[in-house]
Amino acid sequence: MTSVSSSSEFQHQHHFKSAEHQYASSKQGIWLFLCTEILMFGGLFVGYLIYHSLYPTVFKNGSETLDWKMGAVNTVVLLVSSFTMAAAINYVQRGLHKIAAIMLALTIACAGAFMVIKYFEYSHKFHVGTVPGKFSLVDPTCGAGGKRAECESKISALLKNPVELEKNHVSAEEVTRLKAVISQPKWEMFYGFYFVMTGLHGIHVVAGALLIFWIFIKTLRRKVGPEYYTPVEGVGLFWHVVDLVWIYLFPLLYLVG
Amino acid sequence: MSSAHTKTEHGHADHNYLNHGSGIWSWMTTLDHKRIGLMYFATVATLFLIGGFFALGIRLHLAKFGAEPLLDPDTYNKFMTFHGAIMVFMVIIPGIPAFLGNFVLPIQLGAKDVAFPRLNLASYYIFIAGAAIAASSMIFNQVDTGWTFYTPYSTAKTSNGVILLVLGAFTMGFSSILTGLNFIVTTHKLRAPGMTMDRIPLMIWALYSTSIIQILATPILAITLLLIGAEKTLGVGIFDPDLGGDPVLFQHFFWFYSHPAVYIMILPAMGVISELITAFSKKTIFGYRAIAYSSVAIAAVSFLVWGHHMFVSGQSTIAGIVFSIITMFVGVPTAIKLFNWISTMYRGTVTFEAPMLFALGFMFLFTIGGLTGVFLASTGMDVHFHDTYFVVAHFHYVMVGGTLMALMGGILYWFPKMFGRMTSDLGGRISWVLIFTGFNVTFFPQFVLGAMGMPRRYFDYLPEYTNLNQISTVGSWLIGLGFLVGLITIIHGIFKGEKATDNPWGAKTLEWQTSSPPPHENFINTPTVTAGPYDFR
């Protein structure tokens, strides 16, 4: 890491001794915040672990209905974005504002690509009815008091209708998988976790993209540079954590059946 | 502190943080930790009055003075929920750290401000937003779950107002995390020259330990509350037995935060008491390190004891025994503190101004609360006392008798520094007598009621319990009156109090070495520290 020089035009805040002092403090603050992010997802991972052990078949069948190819592409997209983010930090530190801005724009583009792929995944799930809890039933008012088994789910309604299957691009292979899913009681549990975990992660991706946009503007206006790049590095660290969480989510949800 | 060469020049004495900028806008946008502290004060005091209103309503209803019950069962449950949620999330948790901590911490460290002043102001507004979201559930869709939001009732049965309350608590948790983060970095990075970690005042050790809990526990509450929201809107089923989920998992998640949260409430109070005891005993504190490290020890043990809330939830006997034993460990660092405070007073020059009375009140009430906590930590007795008024009395003794006593003592102690004026000592003492007496009259009978088997949270009770409930209700009016007197004393002090000197109590920590009220950046010259924080002799 290049050291921060306090001799330039950048003025550190009044209550710090020097720019280095301010930089070290800010960095500590960001890391502490990232700990809380990890712990928050930690709660979900604990829940996933418990229910995976309670309902192994539900999680196996559910996992097989996810499109691992889309998940893998998204993993690559996020890894690339982590690289461009790291490169952007490096370029800002070296004062190469133009290429730094390009890198940041690429990172935002990756975040966008990630969300677009997520959109296709989600909308397919909505169509075939592999959704959590109350939305999985044809009649959402049915099933109160634990009698969900007597209600018809969206999947079984869909499976009866060849026209709808055709329209929603459901292959014969997927039909077998969907049948396997609804063969188990409490099958909605897997999708509860899938949507909460990927949904919360998706919100973080959007938040991260907005933060990167803020940094992008700062870079274009040359508010950051070799003498002051704390916000760039902070947002970068946040982005890496968003990436890291996905690195765990992808195998857990898509691959570990 | 012996060497603080921070003597204020008289020319600067009339320029302070209160008149550094003028107008409401300069307060709303201030980055000064002292002003933000006072803004928390105003907010928390207002919320405290609302929470107190619900408390008095509950007590009045339970006294059964008239033939007709005062509240219908539904309203009673809502009163109980709002009393609990407001007092826990909006008064006791932010009370000392966000208000007194914000005001005192940077000055005691010899810093100009907290590490992230803008984040500090943001935390305040996030807190306000959270409180507003939570309060909106009072208007739109009232909640009757109790402040613990136990599933499956909260997710499957009751109104959607839970979403608002839960979202409000989530937002306030965010504010709590950011304040804790700010304090940790400030303590690490902004200490004055010579202020080593074993020279920081005990208040700071307490706030530091609290901040660690805030950072490590609050995210778990965040995800738990989000899951309740997801449960209600999407029906994800993680806590809903209808869908295969497990309500006991909710209790594990919830108490994994909420038990450490109890120490978010009490540790700063213990910090305040450490300051008060040395200042009013005019003696070096006994066992500085023991008190300091016991704060950290309490923070550490706090994460391993959540299971004692669930002795009767069907968890295994082994788990019950383990949680029971670990819970009793909390008594060790707590007793270390208490004995050190008593040793500090021993042969000290003890004076009994109002803040010291509150400190002594804290020690008395907290000891009762702590000892009854040992009863509840024993699995055998807990099965008997579980969900009775014994528990209610226990946690009110600890949380109210502990935290609110310390909060009042702390306000009166630091008042001269905040406003440059003294409060009426007589007013403070009257307030103390009323609160202290009223508190015992209210909650001691509840131990007896609990032992007799009166369940908590119930709208109605058997005739045998009537007398004790009526005594308890009368006591609650004394508490109310006591806080009213306290409020009048404070308001009178702000406007009419006599001028305070820089160090009216003769205390040694850094905040008393600057002028009252302090200048905008706390010190004219940054102090250099050469000795421990309480060198009286």
mmCIF file of N, CA, C and O in Angstrom, chain A residues 139-183:
data_model
loop_
_atom_site.group_PDB
_atom_site.id
_atom_site.type_symbol
_atom_site.label_atom_id
_atom_site.label_comp_id
_atom_site.label_asym_id
_atom_site.label_seq_id
_atom_site.Cartn_x
_atom_site.Cartn_y
_atom_site.Cartn_z
ATOM 1 N N ASP A 139 -54.342 -20.982 -4.144
ATOM 2 C CA ASP A 139 -55.204 -20.101 -3.359
ATOM 3 C C ASP A 139 -54.471 -19.754 -2.066
ATOM 4 O O ASP A 139 -54.371 -20.576 -1.161
ATOM 5 N N PRO A 140 -53.932 -18.542 -1.969
ATOM 6 C CA PRO A 140 -53.094 -18.209 -0.817
ATOM 7 C C PRO A 140 -53.855 -18.206 0.509
ATOM 8 O O PRO A 140 -53.231 -18.254 1.566
ATOM 9 N N THR A 141 -55.185 -18.143 0.465
ATOM 10 C CA THR A 141 -55.927 -18.154 1.727
ATOM 11 C C THR A 141 -56.044 -19.566 2.279
ATOM 12 O O THR A 141 -56.322 -19.766 3.449
ATOM 13 N N CYS A 142 -55.810 -20.552 1.408
ATOM 14 C CA CYS A 142 -55.884 -21.942 1.837
ATOM 15 C C CYS A 142 -54.639 -22.285 2.650
ATOM 16 O O CYS A 142 -53.592 -21.666 2.510
ATOM 17 N N GLY A 143 -54.771 -23.249 3.542
ATOM 18 C CA GLY A 143 -53.578 -23.740 4.221
ATOM 19 C C GLY A 143 -53.358 -23.163 5.600
ATOM 20 O O GLY A 143 -52.362 -23.468 6.242
ATOM 21 N N ALA A 144 -54.288 -22.334 6.076
ATOM 22 C CA ALA A 144 -54.135 -21.824 7.432
ATOM 23 C C ALA A 144 -54.349 -22.970 8.413
ATOM 24 O O ALA A 144 -55.123 -23.891 8.154
ATOM 25 N N GLY A 145 -53.659 -22.956 9.501
ATOM 26 C CA GLY A 145 -53.805 -23.994 10.509
ATOM 27 C C GLY A 145 -53.069 -25.267 10.153
ATOM 28 O O GLY A 145 -53.429 -26.348 10.623
ATOM 29 N N GLY A 146 -52.068 -25.171 9.325
ATOM 30 C CA GLY A 146 -51.201 -26.319 9.081
ATOM 31 C C GLY A 146 -51.741 -27.321 8.086
ATOM 32 O O GLY A 146 -51.156 -28.368 7.870
ATOM 33 N N LYS A 147 -52.893 -27.023 7.443
ATOM 34 C CA LYS A 147 -53.448 -28.011 6.506
ATOM 35 C C LYS A 147 -53.017 -27.715 5.075
ATOM 36 O O LYS A 147 -53.807 -27.752 4.148
ATOM 37 N N ARG A 148 -51.757 -27.402 4.931
ATOM 38 C CA ARG A 148 -51.269 -27.026 3.610
ATOM 39 C C ARG A 148 -51.284 -28.192 2.641
ATOM 40 O O ARG A 148 -51.414 -28.004 1.428
ATOM 41 N N ALA A 149 -51.148 -29.412 3.182
ATOM 42 C CA ALA A 149 -51.091 -30.582 2.306
ATOM 43 C C ALA A 149 -52.378 -30.726 1.502
ATOM 44 O O ALA A 149 -52.378 -31.286 0.404
ATOM 45 N N GLU A 150 -53.478 -30.187 2.038
ATOM 46 C CA GLU A 150 -54.747 -30.319 1.330
ATOM 47 C C GLU A 150 -54.933 -29.250 0.251
ATOM 48 O O GLU A 150 -55.909 -29.273 -0.492
ATOM 49 N N CYS A 151 -54.025 -28.303 0.183
ATOM 50 C CA CYS A 151 -54.180 -27.224 -0.800
ATOM 51 C C CYS A 151 -53.400 -27.592 -2.063
ATOM 52 O O CYS A 151 -52.391 -28.276 -2.001
ATOM 53 N N GLU A 152 -53.869 -27.049 -3.169
ATOM 54 C CA GLU A 152 -53.122 -27.295 -4.396
ATOM 55 C C GLU A 152 -52.036 -26.248 -4.542
ATOM 56 O O GLU A 152 -52.263 -25.046 -4.337
ATOM 57 N N SER A 153 -50.835 -26.710 -4.882
ATOM 58 C CA SER A 153 -49.743 -25.755 -5.055
ATOM 59 C C SER A 153 -49.660 -25.330 -6.516
ATOM 60 O O SER A 153 -50.189 -25.996 -7.410
ATOM 61 N N LYS A 154 -48.982 -24.228 -6.749
ATOM 62 C CA LYS A 154 -48.842 -23.704 -8.106
ATOM 63 C C LYS A 154 -48.127 -24.698 -9.003
ATOM 64 O O LYS A 154 -48.431 -24.815 -10.188
ATOM 65 N N ILE A 155 -47.165 -25.421 -8.423
ATOM 66 C CA ILE A 155 -46.420 -26.368 -9.257
ATOM 67 C C ILE A 155 -47.350 -27.453 -9.785
ATOM 68 O O ILE A 155 -47.364 -27.748 -10.984
ATOM 69 N N SER A 156 -48.163 -28.035 -8.891
ATOM 70 C CA SER A 156 -48.998 -29.142 -9.379
ATOM 71 C C SER A 156 -50.038 -28.638 -10.374
ATOM 72 O O SER A 156 -50.388 -29.349 -11.323
ATOM 73 N N ALA A 157 -50.509 -27.393 -10.181
ATOM 74 C CA ALA A 157 -51.422 -26.821 -11.182
ATOM 75 C C ALA A 157 -50.722 -26.688 -12.528
ATOM 76 O O ALA A 157 -51.295 -26.980 -13.581
ATOM 77 N N LEU A 158 -49.469 -26.276 -12.458
ATOM 78 C CA LEU A 158 -48.705 -26.081 -13.695
ATOM 79 C C LEU A 158 -48.446 -27.410 -14.407
ATOM 80 O O LEU A 158 -48.573 -27.514 -15.636
ATOM 81 N N LEU A 159 -48.092 -28.418 -13.599
ATOM 82 C CA LEU A 159 -47.727 -29.703 -14.190
ATOM 83 C C LEU A 159 -48.891 -30.328 -14.963
ATOM 84 O O LEU A 159 -48.683 -31.108 -15.894
ATOM 85 N N LYS A 160 -50.124 -29.980 -14.575
ATOM 86 C CA LYS A 160 -51.290 -30.531 -15.268
ATOM 87 C C LYS A 160 -51.529 -29.864 -16.613
ATOM 88 O O LYS A 160 -52.350 -30.313 -17.390
ATOM 89 N N ASN A 161 -50.871 -28.772 -16.877
ATOM 90 C CA ASN A 161 -51.236 -27.931 -18.019
ATOM 91 C C ASN A 161 -50.094 -27.858 -19.039
ATOM 92 O O ASN A 161 -49.173 -27.045 -18.898
ATOM 93 N N PRO A 162 -50.129 -28.721 -20.068
ATOM 94 C CA PRO A 162 -49.012 -28.771 -21.038
ATOM 95 C C PRO A 162 -48.790 -27.439 -21.750
ATOM 96 O O PRO A 162 -47.636 -27.088 -22.047
ATOM 97 N N VAL A 163 -49.851 -26.693 -21.992
ATOM 98 C CA VAL A 163 -49.705 -25.402 -22.684
ATOM 99 C C VAL A 163 -48.856 -24.450 -21.847
ATOM 100 O O VAL A 163 -47.928 -23.799 -22.342
ATOM 101 N N GLU A 164 -49.180 -24.392 -20.576
ATOM 102 C CA GLU A 164 -48.425 -23.512 -19.668
ATOM 103 C C GLU A 164 -46.976 -23.965 -19.545
ATOM 104 O O GLU A 164 -46.058 -23.146 -19.481
ATOM 105 N N LEU A 165 -46.769 -25.289 -19.504
ATOM 106 C CA LEU A 165 -45.407 -25.813 -19.411
ATOM 107 C C LEU A 165 -44.573 -25.355 -20.593
ATOM 108 O O LEU A 165 -43.445 -24.893 -20.450
ATOM 109 N N GLU A 166 -45.194 -25.473 -21.781
ATOM 110 C CA GLU A 166 -44.537 -25.044 -23.018
ATOM 111 C C GLU A 166 -44.195 -23.561 -22.948
ATOM 112 O O GLU A 166 -43.072 -23.131 -23.217
ATOM 113 N N LYS A 167 -45.204 -22.771 -22.528
ATOM 114 C CA LYS A 167 -45.067 -21.313 -22.511
ATOM 115 C C LYS A 167 -43.946 -20.869 -21.565
ATOM 116 O O LYS A 167 -43.238 -19.892 -21.821
ATOM 117 N N ASN A 168 -43.783 -21.574 -20.459
ATOM 118 C CA ASN A 168 -42.805 -21.157 -19.462
ATOM 119 C C ASN A 168 -41.458 -21.868 -19.607
ATOM 120 O O ASN A 168 -40.643 -21.836 -18.692
ATOM 121 N N HIS A 169 -41.243 -22.487 -20.768
ATOM 122 C CA HIS A 169 -39.958 -23.146 -21.064
ATOM 123 C C HIS A 169 -39.588 -24.174 -20.017
ATOM 124 O O HIS A 169 -38.471 -24.184 -19.507
ATOM 125 N N VAL A 170 -40.546 -25.033 -19.646
ATOM 126 C CA VAL A 170 -40.234 -26.079 -18.678
ATOM 127 C C VAL A 170 -39.934 -27.363 -19.442
ATOM 128 O O VAL A 170 -40.792 -27.911 -20.122
ATOM 129 N N SER A 171 -38.700 -27.835 -19.351
ATOM 130 C CA SER A 171 -38.303 -29.040 -20.097
ATOM 131 C C SER A 171 -38.826 -30.284 -19.383
ATOM 132 O O SER A 171 -39.238 -30.229 -18.218
ATOM 133 N N ALA A 172 -38.770 -31.404 -20.082
ATOM 134 C CA ALA A 172 -39.220 -32.666 -19.491
ATOM 135 C C ALA A 172 -38.397 -32.999 -18.264
ATOM 136 O O ALA A 172 -38.909 -33.494 -17.244
ATOM 137 N N GLU A 173 -37.103 -32.679 -18.362
ATOM 138 C CA GLU A 173 -36.209 -32.947 -17.231
ATOM 139 C C GLU A 173 -36.627 -32.129 -16.001
ATOM 140 O O GLU A 173 -36.658 -32.627 -14.882
ATOM 141 N N GLU A 174 -37.000 -30.873 -16.278
ATOM 142 C CA GLU A 174 -37.407 -30.024 -15.160
ATOM 143 C C GLU A 174 -38.709 -30.511 -14.542
ATOM 144 O O GLU A 174 -38.906 -30.399 -13.331
ATOM 145 N N VAL A 175 -39.583 -31.071 -15.403
ATOM 146 C CA VAL A 175 -40.841 -31.604 -14.874
ATOM 147 C C VAL A 175 -40.556 -32.689 -13.835
ATOM 148 O O VAL A 175 -41.144 -32.697 -12.748
ATOM 149 N N THR A 176 -39.619 -33.582 -14.149
ATOM 150 C CA THR A 176 -39.277 -34.630 -13.159
ATOM 151 C C THR A 176 -38.753 -34.003 -11.876
ATOM 152 O O THR A 176 -39.078 -34.453 -10.781
ATOM 153 N N ARG A 177 -37.930 -32.990 -12.025
ATOM 154 C CA ARG A 177 -37.366 -32.347 -10.833
ATOM 155 C C ARG A 177 -38.456 -31.687 -10.003
ATOM 156 O O ARG A 177 -38.460 -31.774 -8.769
ATOM 157 N N LEU A 178 -39.373 -31.012 -10.705
ATOM 158 C CA LEU A 178 -40.464 -30.342 -9.975
ATOM 159 C C LEU A 178 -41.335 -31.377 -9.263
ATOM 160 O O LEU A 178 -41.784 -31.145 -8.136
ATOM 161 N N LYS A 179 -41.543 -32.497 -9.930
ATOM 162 C CA LYS A 179 -42.342 -33.548 -9.297
ATOM 163 C C LYS A 179 -41.648 -34.048 -8.034
ATOM 164 O O LYS A 179 -42.282 -34.308 -7.006
ATOM 165 N N ALA A 180 -40.323 -34.190 -8.127
ATOM 166 C CA ALA A 180 -39.571 -34.639 -6.959
ATOM 167 C C ALA A 180 -39.704 -33.636 -5.821
ATOM 168 O O ALA A 180 -39.829 -34.008 -4.646
ATOM 169 N N VAL A 181 -39.697 -32.363 -6.172
ATOM 170 C CA VAL A 181 -39.795 -31.324 -5.132
ATOM 171 C C VAL A 181 -41.094 -31.472 -4.356
ATOM 172 O O VAL A 181 -41.096 -31.559 -3.121
ATOM 173 N N ILE A 182 -42.226 -31.524 -5.086
ATOM 174 C CA ILE A 182 -43.499 -31.529 -4.351
ATOM 175 C C ILE A 182 -43.825 -32.902 -3.775
ATOM 176 O O ILE A 182 -44.811 -33.045 -3.061
ATOM 177 N N SER A 183 -42.994 -33.892 -4.036
ATOM 178 C CA SER A 183 -43.239 -35.191 -3.416
ATOM 179 C C SER A 183 -42.920 -35.160 -1.919
ATOM 180 O O SER A 183 -43.328 -36.030 -1.175
#
